[in-house]
């Protein structure tokens, strides 16, 4: 159980950055962090182009509008 | 009488209705064939022979009494083991779900039952449907029916393998990043991934709900049309299920396709292996002979789409599994565990950015990519069919890159929510592969009409493992 994991392991996870509550070897933690960083770069670029009004439900609204008999 | 393993579900239903074959005979044949298929492909997770035969007897009695009215009465099917069935535990391809039988059928299961279909087995899937190759590190890998050293594709591996074998005419699968298309291509059969929301997901295992789509794998296009028509439609149990009217997909198979414009993004297709490009060219030539008009098109930046779909998917998956992964990490296989972990490293802000941008990218695709075309064509697998060994990478350091290559042409389409039809390429004695036709939202009928025309030149009988007795 995560709660049972020793404090040192959690601390090590925290120092590696993110998801300290997950039991992960350092190399996998680094790989996940690096991959997420690449994706985050794209997210930041896209966020800068999005209007403030962009809404997560816009996608479903557009699909509904596209539904034709 | 045509051999059982060559009949479509629709034809088989007709044969049962007309007394040319009983449901018990069909079910016995399917059970026997599935057993053989399993020996080669590991496609079955649980065979339900006794229960299926009892149901088949009841169907035969109903046919004899003239009370059987369902379009699939007495037809033996089998599905990916991820759908609730009353009183049963769906494995989800994992070892975590050992208890809690379902109290209600998944909507898609209930609709197939209402149509008279039988379920003879629950079929293999990648652990939690989270993997595109058919590797399953807790229940054993699926093996390709054409060459057991090769992948089946995933995650709907068992359905595709069993359908390709001829053990069942059709079965259900799901697609979050390519899981209906990749196994269809790898096993040389057809599949339909409908528009996101076209089919209810109530009672189906959630992987990434913002992307999850239930669909059908079959040898015959007419079965995709028949079964999609049974599954599609509004459902109070899934508020994302579309209320748009459901066309008569079977009737629409006869829609004229001459003059439809087929979009080809040459630059994007050029990123596939040369052999795959050659296969795609051959399919374009076949479709052109059927009257489609090839046209150039350009999708939005593909790498951006691929990043956005990961930003949408990975936290969604991680959230579904958060409690289990923290409490029982060792119950997960190494690959799924590593992929689930990734979702915990993606910021909520980035996840929401991907979801907020989704309509914008769909709109851009419709107004630009589809401006002068009706449908688009892309590969499914970027490479010739890989071996099990070369993709047996567990949760190792090459995981993201290797998985990214396998789903290169499929995953971004899930972000756009568009319907796709997977068609097998002519094999010429080689290993199977496939292409996908991509339509505008709710263009399933159009895709299926094109598929029907394609199958006139590339019939399902040409796409069968050589080891299956004729």
Short mmCIF file of C-alpha atoms in Angstrom, two decimals:
data_model
loop_
_atom_site.label_atom_id
_atom_site.label_comp_id
_atom_site.label_asym_id
_atom_site.label_seq_id
_atom_site.Cartn_x
_atom_site.Cartn_y
_atom_site.Cartn_z
CA UNK A 1 0.00 0.00 0.00
CA UNK A 2 1.14 3.54 -0.76
CA UNK A 3 0.58 4.53 2.84
CA UNK A 4 2.93 1.82 4.02
CA UNK A 5 5.81 2.89 1.85
CA UNK A 6 8.69 4.24 3.80
CA UNK A 7 9.21 7.94 4.14
CA UNK A 8 12.56 7.85 2.33
CA UNK A 9 11.04 6.41 -0.81
CA UNK A 10 8.29 9.02 -0.86
CA UNK A 11 10.88 11.74 -0.26
CA UNK A 12 13.01 10.41 -3.12
CA UNK A 13 9.97 10.44 -5.37
CA UNK A 14 9.14 13.98 -4.37
CA UNK A 15 12.66 15.14 -5.12
CA UNK A 16 12.44 13.59 -8.59
CA UNK A 17 9.31 15.68 -9.07
CA UNK A 18 5.64 14.70 -9.28
CA UNK A 19 3.53 11.73 -8.28
CA UNK A 20 5.56 10.99 -5.16
CA UNK A 21 2.73 8.74 -4.01
CA UNK A 22 3.51 6.27 -6.83
CA UNK A 23 6.00 3.50 -6.30
CA UNK A 24 8.30 3.98 -9.30
CA UNK A 25 11.97 3.35 -9.94
CA UNK A 26 13.88 6.59 -10.52
CA UNK A 27 14.60 5.91 -14.20
CA UNK A 28 10.92 5.39 -14.99
CA UNK A 29 10.01 8.48 -13.01
CA UNK A 30 12.54 10.51 -14.99
CA UNK A 31 11.26 9.10 -18.28
CA UNK A 32 7.63 9.91 -17.42
CA UNK A 33 8.58 13.39 -16.31
CA UNK A 34 10.56 14.02 -19.50
CA UNK A 35 7.75 12.79 -21.74
CA UNK A 36 5.19 14.89 -19.88
CA UNK A 37 7.47 17.92 -20.28
CA UNK A 38 7.50 17.48 -24.06
CA UNK A 39 3.70 17.27 -24.12
CA UNK A 40 3.45 20.27 -21.82
CA UNK A 41 5.39 22.40 -24.28
CA UNK A 42 2.71 21.71 -26.87
CA UNK A 43 -0.04 22.42 -24.34
CA UNK A 44 1.48 25.81 -23.52
CA UNK A 45 1.77 26.71 -27.20
CA UNK A 46 -1.85 25.72 -27.85
CA UNK A 47 -3.10 27.47 -24.71
CA UNK A 48 -1.58 30.73 -25.95
CA UNK A 49 -3.65 30.43 -29.15
CA UNK A 50 -6.95 29.54 -27.47
CA UNK A 51 -9.58 32.18 -26.75
CA UNK A 52 -10.49 32.52 -23.09
CA UNK A 53 -14.00 31.36 -24.01
CA UNK A 54 -12.84 27.95 -25.28
CA UNK A 55 -14.76 25.33 -23.34
CA UNK A 56 -14.34 21.59 -22.96
CA UNK A 57 -17.97 21.10 -24.04
CA UNK A 58 -17.43 22.89 -27.37
CA UNK A 59 -16.33 19.58 -28.87
CA UNK A 60 -19.60 17.87 -28.04
CA UNK A 61 -21.58 20.88 -29.25
CA UNK A 62 -19.76 20.76 -32.57
CA UNK A 63 -20.45 17.05 -32.95
CA UNK A 64 -24.15 17.62 -32.24
CA UNK A 65 -24.22 20.37 -34.85
CA UNK A 66 -22.60 18.03 -37.37
CA UNK A 67 -25.18 15.28 -36.85
CA UNK A 68 -27.34 15.24 -39.94
CA UNK A 69 -30.06 12.71 -40.74
CA UNK B 1 -24.74 -24.75 -48.01
CA UNK B 2 -21.80 -22.40 -47.59
CA UNK B 3 -19.41 -23.40 -44.81
CA UNK B 4 -20.22 -21.85 -41.46
CA UNK B 5 -16.89 -20.04 -41.24
CA UNK B 6 -17.51 -18.17 -44.49
CA UNK B 7 -21.00 -16.89 -43.70
CA UNK B 8 -21.72 -13.39 -42.52
CA UNK B 9 -23.74 -13.02 -39.34
CA UNK B 10 -26.58 -11.71 -41.46
CA UNK B 11 -26.48 -14.71 -43.79
CA UNK B 12 -26.18 -17.08 -40.85
CA UNK B 13 -29.24 -15.50 -39.24
CA UNK B 14 -31.10 -16.02 -42.51
CA UNK B 15 -30.03 -19.66 -42.68
CA UNK B 16 -31.24 -20.24 -39.12
CA UNK B 17 -34.50 -18.43 -39.76
CA UNK B 18 -35.15 -20.52 -42.87
CA UNK B 19 -34.25 -23.79 -41.19
CA UNK B 20 -31.17 -24.44 -43.33
CA UNK B 21 -29.06 -24.62 -40.19
CA UNK B 22 -30.08 -24.71 -36.56
CA UNK B 23 -28.70 -22.32 -33.99
CA UNK B 24 -27.37 -25.34 -32.10
CA UNK B 25 -25.44 -26.49 -35.18
CA UNK B 26 -24.04 -23.01 -35.73
CA UNK B 27 -23.13 -22.63 -32.07
CA UNK B 28 -21.44 -26.04 -31.93
CA UNK B 29 -19.45 -25.17 -35.04
CA UNK B 30 -18.45 -21.81 -33.56
CA UNK B 31 -17.41 -23.36 -30.25
CA UNK B 32 -15.27 -25.97 -32.02
CA UNK B 33 -13.65 -23.39 -34.28
CA UNK B 34 -13.03 -21.03 -31.40
CA UNK B 35 -11.27 -23.82 -29.52
CA UNK B 36 -8.91 -24.36 -32.45
CA UNK B 37 -8.40 -20.65 -32.90
CA UNK B 38 -7.54 -20.34 -29.23
CA UNK B 39 -4.85 -23.02 -29.45
CA UNK B 40 -3.03 -20.89 -32.03
CA UNK B 41 -3.93 -17.35 -31.00
CA UNK B 42 -4.82 -17.36 -27.27
CA UNK B 43 -7.96 -15.45 -28.24
CA UNK B 44 -10.37 -16.79 -25.58
CA UNK B 45 -10.52 -15.69 -21.95
CA UNK B 46 -13.62 -17.71 -21.06
CA UNK B 47 -15.57 -20.13 -23.22
CA UNK B 48 -19.23 -20.33 -22.29
CA UNK B 49 -20.21 -23.42 -24.27
CA UNK B 50 -22.92 -24.91 -22.05
CA UNK B 51 -24.71 -21.63 -21.53
CA UNK B 52 -24.50 -20.78 -25.23
CA UNK B 53 -25.87 -24.16 -26.30
CA UNK B 54 -28.81 -23.81 -23.93
CA UNK B 55 -29.55 -20.40 -25.42
CA UNK B 56 -29.19 -21.84 -28.92
CA UNK B 57 -31.76 -24.54 -28.14
CA UNK B 58 -34.14 -21.85 -26.96
CA UNK B 59 -33.57 -19.93 -30.20
CA UNK B 60 -34.30 -23.02 -32.28
CA UNK B 61 -37.50 -23.53 -30.35
CA UNK B 62 -38.49 -19.92 -30.96
CA UNK B 63 -37.75 -20.27 -34.68
CA UNK B 64 -39.86 -23.44 -34.79
CA UNK B 65 -42.69 -21.66 -32.99
CA UNK B 66 -42.45 -18.66 -35.28
CA UNK B 67 -41.74 -16.28 -32.40
CA UNK B 68 -38.12 -15.44 -33.24
CA UNK B 69 -38.02 -11.97 -34.74
CA UNK B 70 -34.55 -10.59 -33.99
CA UNK B 71 -32.24 -9.95 -36.94
CA UNK B 72 -29.49 -11.99 -35.25
CA UNK B 73 -31.63 -14.74 -33.73
CA UNK B 74 -29.47 -17.74 -32.86
CA UNK B 75 -26.22 -16.30 -34.25
CA UNK B 76 -23.17 -17.12 -32.10
CA UNK B 77 -20.97 -14.10 -31.42
CA UNK B 78 -18.20 -13.39 -28.93
CA UNK B 79 -16.85 -10.10 -27.65
CA UNK B 80 -13.90 -8.40 -26.05
CA UNK B 81 -14.14 -9.13 -22.32
CA UNK B 82 -14.88 -5.61 -21.18
CA UNK B 83 -18.68 -5.44 -21.18
CA UNK B 84 -20.94 -5.92 -18.19
CA UNK B 85 -23.20 -8.95 -18.30
CA UNK B 86 -25.65 -9.63 -15.52
CA UNK B 87 -24.21 -12.04 -12.99
CA UNK B 88 -20.76 -12.20 -14.62
CA UNK B 89 -17.41 -10.56 -13.96
CA UNK B 90 -15.76 -9.10 -17.03
CA UNK B 91 -12.00 -9.55 -16.63
CA UNK B 92 -11.07 -6.33 -18.48
CA UNK B 93 -7.99 -8.33 -19.47
CA UNK B 94 -6.61 -7.90 -15.97
CA UNK B 95 -6.20 -9.76 -12.73
CA UNK B 96 -7.55 -7.02 -10.51
CA UNK B 97 -11.24 -7.61 -11.16
CA UNK B 98 -11.88 -10.86 -9.32
CA UNK B 99 -15.28 -10.11 -7.82
CA UNK B 100 -18.39 -7.97 -8.06
CA UNK B 101 -20.51 -9.54 -10.79
CA UNK B 102 -22.43 -7.03 -12.89
CA UNK B 103 -26.02 -6.35 -11.95
CA UNK B 104 -27.01 -5.15 -15.41
CA UNK B 105 -25.97 -5.79 -19.01
CA UNK B 106 -23.95 -3.16 -20.82
CA UNK B 107 -26.22 -1.34 -23.24
CA UNK B 108 -24.47 -2.84 -26.27
CA UNK B 109 -24.84 -6.35 -24.84
CA UNK B 110 -28.51 -5.75 -24.06
CA UNK B 111 -29.13 -4.50 -27.60
CA UNK B 112 -27.45 -7.53 -29.16
CA UNK B 113 -29.43 -9.87 -26.88
CA UNK B 114 -32.63 -8.12 -27.90
CA UNK B 115 -31.66 -8.82 -31.51
CA UNK B 116 -31.38 -12.51 -30.68
CA UNK B 117 -27.59 -12.87 -30.76
CA UNK B 118 -25.82 -15.38 -28.52
CA UNK B 119 -22.49 -14.87 -26.76
CA UNK B 120 -20.32 -17.98 -26.72
CA UNK B 121 -17.16 -16.56 -25.17
CA UNK B 122 -15.41 -13.58 -23.66
CA UNK B 123 -12.35 -12.72 -25.72
CA UNK B 124 -8.81 -11.57 -25.15
CA UNK B 125 -7.85 -7.95 -24.81
CA UNK B 126 -4.76 -6.08 -23.85
CA UNK B 127 -4.71 -5.50 -20.09
CA UNK B 128 -7.40 -2.87 -19.40
CA UNK B 129 -7.54 -2.34 -23.19
CA UNK B 130 -4.48 -0.14 -22.71
CA UNK B 131 -2.06 -1.27 -25.38
CA UNK B 132 -2.06 -1.39 -29.18
CA UNK B 133 -0.23 -4.66 -29.87
CA UNK B 134 -2.09 -7.54 -28.19
CA UNK B 135 0.62 -8.11 -25.61
CA UNK B 136 -0.90 -8.87 -22.21
CA UNK B 137 1.65 -9.33 -19.44
CA UNK B 138 -0.82 -10.75 -16.92
CA UNK B 139 -3.05 -13.06 -19.01
CA UNK B 140 -0.69 -13.97 -21.86
CA UNK B 141 -0.08 -12.40 -25.24
CA UNK B 142 -2.45 -12.83 -28.18
CA UNK B 143 -0.90 -14.36 -31.31
CA UNK B 144 -1.74 -13.57 -34.90
CA UNK B 145 -3.82 -16.24 -36.65
CA UNK B 146 -1.84 -15.83 -39.89
CA UNK B 147 1.55 -16.10 -38.21
CA UNK B 148 1.61 -16.76 -34.45
CA UNK B 149 5.01 -15.07 -34.12
CA UNK B 150 3.37 -11.77 -35.09
CA UNK B 151 1.21 -9.36 -33.13
CA UNK B 152 -2.57 -9.37 -33.40
CA UNK B 153 -2.73 -5.68 -32.78
CA UNK B 154 -4.72 -4.47 -29.82
CA UNK B 155 -6.45 -3.93 -27.73
CA UNK B 156 -9.43 -5.81 -29.27
CA UNK B 157 -7.04 -8.66 -30.06
CA UNK B 158 -9.23 -11.68 -29.35
CA UNK B 159 -12.19 -10.42 -31.36
CA UNK B 160 -10.05 -9.75 -34.43
CA UNK B 161 -8.22 -13.09 -34.17
CA UNK B 162 -11.46 -15.07 -33.74
CA UNK B 163 -13.17 -13.25 -36.61
CA UNK B 164 -10.16 -13.71 -38.91
CA UNK B 165 -10.09 -17.41 -38.05
CA UNK B 166 -13.72 -17.78 -39.03
CA UNK B 167 -14.80 -18.90 -35.57
CA UNK B 168 -17.31 -16.06 -35.26
CA UNK B 169 -18.62 -13.77 -37.98
CA UNK B 170 -18.37 -10.63 -35.86
CA UNK B 171 -17.78 -9.32 -32.37
CA UNK B 172 -17.54 -6.18 -30.30
CA UNK B 173 -14.44 -4.20 -29.47
CA UNK B 174 -13.55 -0.71 -28.37
CA UNK B 175 -11.24 2.01 -29.62
CA UNK B 176 -9.56 4.68 -27.52
CA UNK B 177 -6.39 5.10 -29.59
CA UNK B 178 -6.74 2.53 -32.36
CA UNK B 179 -8.02 -0.61 -30.64
CA UNK B 180 -10.59 -1.53 -33.28
CA UNK B 181 -8.45 -0.55 -36.26
CA UNK B 182 -5.04 -1.97 -35.33
CA UNK B 183 -6.25 -5.54 -34.68
CA UNK B 184 -8.49 -5.42 -37.76
CA UNK B 185 -5.48 -4.46 -39.87
CA UNK B 186 -3.14 -6.96 -38.24
CA UNK B 187 -5.63 -9.82 -38.61
CA UNK B 188 -6.91 -8.89 -42.06
CA UNK B 189 -10.54 -8.11 -41.23
CA UNK B 190 -12.82 -5.06 -41.15
CA UNK B 191 -13.91 -2.81 -38.32
CA UNK B 192 -16.03 0.27 -37.78
CA UNK B 193 -15.08 2.83 -35.17
CA UNK B 194 -18.09 5.11 -35.06
CA UNK B 195 -18.15 8.80 -34.29
CA UNK B 196 -17.43 9.41 -30.60
CA UNK B 197 -20.83 9.24 -28.86
CA UNK B 198 -22.61 7.33 -31.65
CA UNK B 199 -22.72 4.15 -29.51
CA UNK B 200 -23.45 4.07 -25.79
CA UNK B 201 -20.58 3.11 -23.50
CA UNK B 202 -22.82 2.33 -20.53
CA UNK B 203 -21.58 -0.81 -18.84
CA UNK B 204 -18.36 -0.91 -20.85
CA UNK B 205 -14.98 -0.74 -19.16
CA UNK B 206 -13.79 2.86 -19.10
CA UNK B 207 -10.26 3.50 -20.34
CA UNK B 208 -10.26 7.19 -21.25
CA UNK B 209 -13.90 8.26 -21.31
CA UNK B 210 -13.20 11.38 -23.35
CA UNK B 211 -12.06 9.13 -26.21
CA UNK B 212 -13.62 5.68 -25.66
CA UNK B 213 -15.71 4.37 -28.56
CA UNK B 214 -17.46 1.01 -28.89
CA UNK B 215 -17.48 -0.60 -32.32
CA UNK B 216 -17.59 -3.80 -34.33
CA UNK B 217 -15.07 -6.13 -35.97
CA UNK B 218 -16.31 -8.43 -38.75
CA UNK B 219 -15.26 -10.13 -41.97
CA UNK B 220 -18.19 -8.71 -43.93
CA UNK B 221 -19.09 -5.05 -44.28
CA UNK B 222 -22.77 -5.94 -44.16
CA UNK B 223 -22.26 -7.22 -40.61
CA UNK B 224 -20.65 -3.95 -39.57
CA UNK B 225 -23.71 -2.19 -40.97
CA UNK B 226 -26.22 -4.53 -39.37
CA UNK B 227 -24.62 -4.55 -35.92
CA UNK B 228 -23.82 -0.84 -35.82
CA UNK B 229 -27.46 -0.19 -36.59
CA UNK B 230 -28.45 -2.31 -33.61
CA UNK B 231 -25.98 -0.66 -31.24
CA UNK B 232 -26.25 3.02 -32.16
CA UNK B 233 -28.65 5.49 -30.63
CA UNK B 234 -29.49 7.47 -27.55
CA UNK B 235 -29.13 5.92 -24.11
CA UNK B 236 -30.15 7.47 -20.83
CA UNK B 237 -27.33 5.51 -19.19
CA UNK B 238 -24.66 7.34 -21.22
CA UNK B 239 -25.30 11.05 -21.54
CA UNK B 240 -22.58 11.30 -24.19
CA UNK B 241 -24.55 8.91 -26.42
CA UNK B 242 -25.83 10.89 -29.39
CA UNK B 243 -29.54 11.42 -29.90
CA UNK B 244 -29.01 11.84 -33.63
CA UNK B 245 -31.29 9.54 -35.67
CA UNK B 246 -29.72 6.21 -36.61
CA UNK B 247 -29.70 5.61 -40.36
CA UNK B 248 -30.60 2.24 -41.85
CA UNK B 249 -26.97 1.34 -42.44
CA UNK B 250 -27.87 -1.87 -44.28
CA UNK B 251 -30.08 -0.05 -46.74
CA UNK B 252 -27.45 2.67 -47.15
CA UNK B 253 -24.86 0.11 -48.29
CA UNK B 254 -26.33 0.61 -51.74
CA UNK B 255 -25.74 4.38 -51.70
CA UNK B 256 -23.90 5.51 -54.83
CA UNK B 257 -20.24 6.24 -54.18
CA UNK B 258 -19.21 7.33 -57.67
CA UNK B 259 -17.74 10.78 -57.58
CA UNK B 260 -16.99 10.86 -53.87
CA UNK B 261 -13.69 12.59 -53.28
CA UNK B 262 -11.00 10.58 -51.51
CA UNK B 263 -8.51 12.75 -49.63
CA UNK B 264 -4.83 11.79 -49.67
CA UNK B 265 -2.37 13.55 -47.37
CA UNK B 266 0.78 12.53 -49.23
CA UNK B 267 3.19 14.10 -46.74
CA UNK B 268 1.62 12.32 -43.77
CA UNK B 269 1.34 9.01 -45.61
CA UNK B 270 4.97 9.44 -46.63
CA UNK B 271 5.98 8.93 -42.99
CA UNK B 272 4.92 5.28 -43.22
CA UNK B 273 7.17 2.40 -44.27
CA UNK B 274 7.54 2.14 -48.05
CA UNK B 275 5.71 -1.20 -48.14
CA UNK B 276 2.75 0.32 -46.33
CA UNK B 277 2.70 3.23 -48.77
CA UNK B 278 2.61 0.70 -51.59
CA UNK B 279 -0.36 -1.11 -50.00
CA UNK B 280 -2.19 2.16 -49.59
CA UNK B 281 -1.57 3.07 -53.23
CA UNK B 282 -3.08 -0.25 -54.25
CA UNK B 283 -6.21 0.42 -52.17
CA UNK B 284 -6.52 3.91 -53.66
CA UNK B 285 -6.39 2.35 -57.12
CA UNK B 286 -9.14 -0.11 -56.18
CA UNK B 287 -11.32 2.66 -54.79
CA UNK B 288 -10.69 4.76 -57.89
CA UNK B 289 -11.94 1.86 -60.00
CA UNK B 290 -15.09 1.92 -57.88
CA UNK B 291 -15.58 5.55 -58.81
CA UNK B 292 -13.90 7.53 -56.04
CA UNK B 293 -11.86 10.53 -57.08
CA UNK B 294 -8.48 10.91 -55.37
CA UNK B 295 -7.73 14.45 -54.19
CA UNK B 296 -4.90 15.99 -52.20
CA UNK B 297 -5.67 17.01 -48.63
CA UNK B 298 -3.73 18.05 -45.55
CA UNK B 299 -4.49 17.17 -41.94
CA UNK B 300 -3.63 19.62 -39.14
CA UNK B 301 -0.10 19.25 -37.80
CA UNK B 302 -0.01 15.58 -36.88
CA UNK B 303 2.54 15.79 -34.08
CA UNK B 304 0.47 18.47 -32.39
CA UNK B 305 -2.61 16.27 -32.66
CA UNK B 306 -0.63 13.34 -31.26
CA UNK B 307 0.52 15.40 -28.29
CA UNK B 308 -2.99 16.71 -27.68
CA UNK B 309 -4.52 13.24 -27.70
CA UNK B 310 -1.95 12.05 -25.18
CA UNK B 311 -2.66 15.07 -22.98
CA UNK B 312 -6.34 14.19 -23.15
CA UNK B 313 -5.95 10.44 -22.75
CA UNK B 314 -3.23 9.79 -20.21
CA UNK B 315 -4.70 11.69 -17.24
CA UNK B 316 -8.14 10.26 -18.08
CA UNK B 317 -6.71 6.72 -17.85
CA UNK B 318 -4.69 7.56 -14.77
CA UNK B 319 -7.74 8.97 -13.00
CA UNK B 320 -9.79 5.82 -13.67
CA UNK B 321 -7.01 3.70 -12.17
CA UNK B 322 -5.68 6.09 -9.52
CA UNK B 323 -6.93 4.21 -6.49
CA UNK B 324 -5.96 0.75 -7.79
CA UNK B 325 -2.54 1.88 -8.97
CA UNK B 326 -1.69 3.38 -5.61
CA UNK B 327 -3.01 0.44 -3.62
CA UNK B 328 -2.10 -2.55 -5.81
CA UNK B 329 0.64 -1.51 -8.23
CA UNK B 330 2.09 -5.01 -8.47
CA UNK B 331 -1.18 -6.38 -9.82
CA UNK B 332 -0.60 -4.44 -13.03
CA UNK B 333 1.58 -5.67 -15.87
CA UNK B 334 4.72 -3.61 -16.48
CA UNK B 335 3.54 -1.93 -19.66
CA UNK B 336 0.14 -0.78 -18.44
CA UNK B 337 1.63 0.30 -15.14
CA UNK B 338 4.23 2.48 -16.86
CA UNK B 339 1.64 3.98 -19.18
CA UNK B 340 -0.75 4.72 -16.33
CA UNK B 341 2.04 6.34 -14.34
CA UNK B 342 2.65 8.82 -17.15
CA UNK B 343 -0.79 10.29 -16.65
CA UNK B 344 0.17 11.36 -13.14
CA UNK B 345 2.93 13.61 -14.52
CA UNK B 346 0.67 15.62 -16.82
CA UNK B 347 -0.58 18.83 -15.27
CA UNK B 348 -4.33 19.31 -14.96
CA UNK B 349 -3.96 22.61 -16.80
CA UNK B 350 -2.34 20.86 -19.78
CA UNK B 351 -5.04 18.16 -19.80
CA UNK B 352 -7.77 20.80 -19.84
CA UNK B 353 -5.99 22.76 -22.54
CA UNK B 354 -6.12 19.67 -24.75
CA UNK B 355 -9.83 19.24 -24.07
CA UNK B 356 -10.59 22.94 -24.58
CA UNK B 357 -8.71 22.90 -27.90
CA UNK B 358 -10.51 19.83 -29.21
CA UNK B 359 -13.40 21.61 -30.93
CA UNK B 360 -10.99 24.02 -32.56
CA UNK B 361 -9.00 21.15 -34.11
CA UNK B 362 -12.12 19.31 -35.21
CA UNK B 363 -13.45 22.47 -36.81
CA UNK B 364 -10.13 23.10 -38.55
CA UNK B 365 -10.15 19.54 -39.86
CA UNK B 366 -13.66 19.87 -41.20
CA UNK B 367 -13.19 23.27 -42.78
CA UNK B 368 -9.70 22.70 -44.15
CA UNK B 369 -8.83 19.01 -44.49
CA UNK B 370 -12.36 18.06 -45.56
CA UNK B 371 -13.04 21.28 -47.49
CA UNK B 372 -12.71 19.59 -50.90
CA UNK B 373 -12.99 15.92 -49.98
CA UNK B 374 -15.66 13.58 -48.63
CA UNK B 375 -13.45 11.04 -46.89
CA UNK B 376 -9.75 10.62 -46.21
CA UNK B 377 -7.50 7.59 -46.33
CA UNK B 378 -4.57 6.82 -44.03
CA UNK B 379 -2.57 3.75 -43.08
CA UNK B 380 -3.40 1.99 -39.83
CA UNK B 381 -0.05 0.44 -38.99
CA UNK B 382 2.89 2.58 -40.06
CA UNK B 383 5.01 -0.52 -40.65
CA UNK B 384 4.65 -4.06 -41.98
CA UNK B 385 3.18 -6.37 -39.34
CA UNK B 386 5.68 -6.45 -36.42
CA UNK B 387 6.64 -9.60 -34.54
CA UNK B 388 5.61 -10.23 -30.95
CA UNK B 389 9.28 -10.33 -29.98
CA UNK B 390 10.26 -6.96 -31.39
CA UNK B 391 7.46 -5.21 -29.49
CA UNK B 392 7.88 -7.25 -26.29
CA UNK B 393 9.20 -4.21 -24.47
CA UNK B 394 7.18 -4.31 -21.25
CA UNK B 395 7.47 -1.00 -19.43
CA UNK B 396 11.02 -0.37 -20.59
CA UNK B 397 12.67 2.84 -21.74
CA UNK B 398 11.61 2.49 -25.38
CA UNK B 399 7.94 2.19 -24.41
CA UNK B 400 6.65 5.64 -25.38
CA UNK B 401 8.48 5.76 -28.70
CA UNK B 402 7.52 2.22 -29.69
CA UNK B 403 3.86 2.63 -28.74
CA UNK B 404 3.82 6.03 -30.41
CA UNK B 405 4.95 4.45 -33.68
CA UNK B 406 2.27 1.73 -33.50
CA UNK B 407 -0.56 4.22 -32.93
CA UNK B 408 0.91 6.94 -35.12
CA UNK B 409 -1.98 6.92 -37.60
CA UNK B 410 -4.80 5.95 -35.25
CA UNK B 411 -4.52 7.87 -31.97
CA UNK B 412 -4.93 11.41 -33.36
CA UNK B 413 -8.20 10.42 -35.05
CA UNK B 414 -9.67 9.64 -31.62
CA UNK B 415 -8.91 13.20 -30.54
CA UNK B 416 -10.99 14.42 -33.49
CA UNK B 417 -13.78 11.93 -32.68
CA UNK B 418 -14.22 11.05 -36.35
CA UNK B 419 -15.65 7.75 -37.64
CA UNK B 420 -13.28 5.36 -39.36
CA UNK B 421 -13.69 2.17 -41.34
CA UNK B 422 -10.77 -0.28 -41.32
CA UNK B 423 -10.37 -2.37 -44.47
CA UNK B 424 -7.88 -5.18 -45.08
CA UNK B 425 -5.45 -4.66 -47.95
CA UNK B 426 -5.12 -7.37 -50.62
CA UNK B 427 -2.49 -9.74 -49.21
CA UNK B 428 -1.05 -11.39 -52.29
CA UNK B 429 -0.01 -14.28 -50.03
CA UNK B 430 1.80 -12.02 -47.56
CA UNK B 431 0.96 -10.88 -44.07
CA UNK B 432 -2.17 -8.85 -43.44
CA UNK B 433 -2.33 -5.11 -43.08
CA UNK B 434 -5.05 -2.53 -43.43
CA UNK B 435 -6.00 1.02 -44.20
CA UNK B 436 -8.53 3.34 -42.60
CA UNK B 437 -11.10 5.52 -44.28
CA UNK B 438 -11.98 8.55 -42.20
CA UNK B 439 -15.27 10.40 -42.53
CA UNK B 440 -16.92 13.52 -41.21
CA UNK B 441 -18.90 13.12 -37.97
CA UNK B 442 -21.76 10.64 -38.40
CA UNK B 443 -20.62 9.63 -41.90
CA UNK B 444 -20.71 5.93 -40.97
CA UNK B 445 -23.23 5.10 -43.69
CA UNK B 446 -21.02 6.67 -46.34
CA UNK B 447 -17.94 4.81 -45.08
CA UNK B 448 -19.82 1.51 -45.06
CA UNK B 449 -21.13 2.04 -48.61
CA UNK B 450 -17.55 2.54 -49.79
CA UNK B 451 -16.46 -0.53 -47.82
CA UNK B 452 -19.20 -2.59 -49.48
CA UNK B 453 -17.96 -1.55 -52.91
CA UNK B 454 -14.36 -2.30 -51.90
CA UNK B 455 -15.33 -5.75 -50.70
CA UNK B 456 -16.75 -6.58 -54.11
CA UNK B 457 -13.17 -6.47 -55.39
CA UNK B 458 -11.43 -7.64 -52.20
CA UNK B 459 -13.91 -10.14 -50.75
CA UNK B 460 -13.63 -11.38 -47.21
CA UNK B 461 -12.77 -14.85 -48.49
CA UNK B 462 -9.44 -13.49 -49.72
CA UNK B 463 -8.56 -12.46 -46.20
CA UNK B 464 -8.37 -15.75 -44.29
CA UNK B 465 -5.53 -17.50 -42.50
CA UNK B 466 -4.21 -20.34 -44.61
CA UNK B 467 -4.36 -22.70 -41.63
CA UNK B 468 -8.16 -22.54 -41.57
CA UNK B 469 -9.51 -25.54 -43.49
CA UNK B 470 -11.48 -24.45 -46.55
#
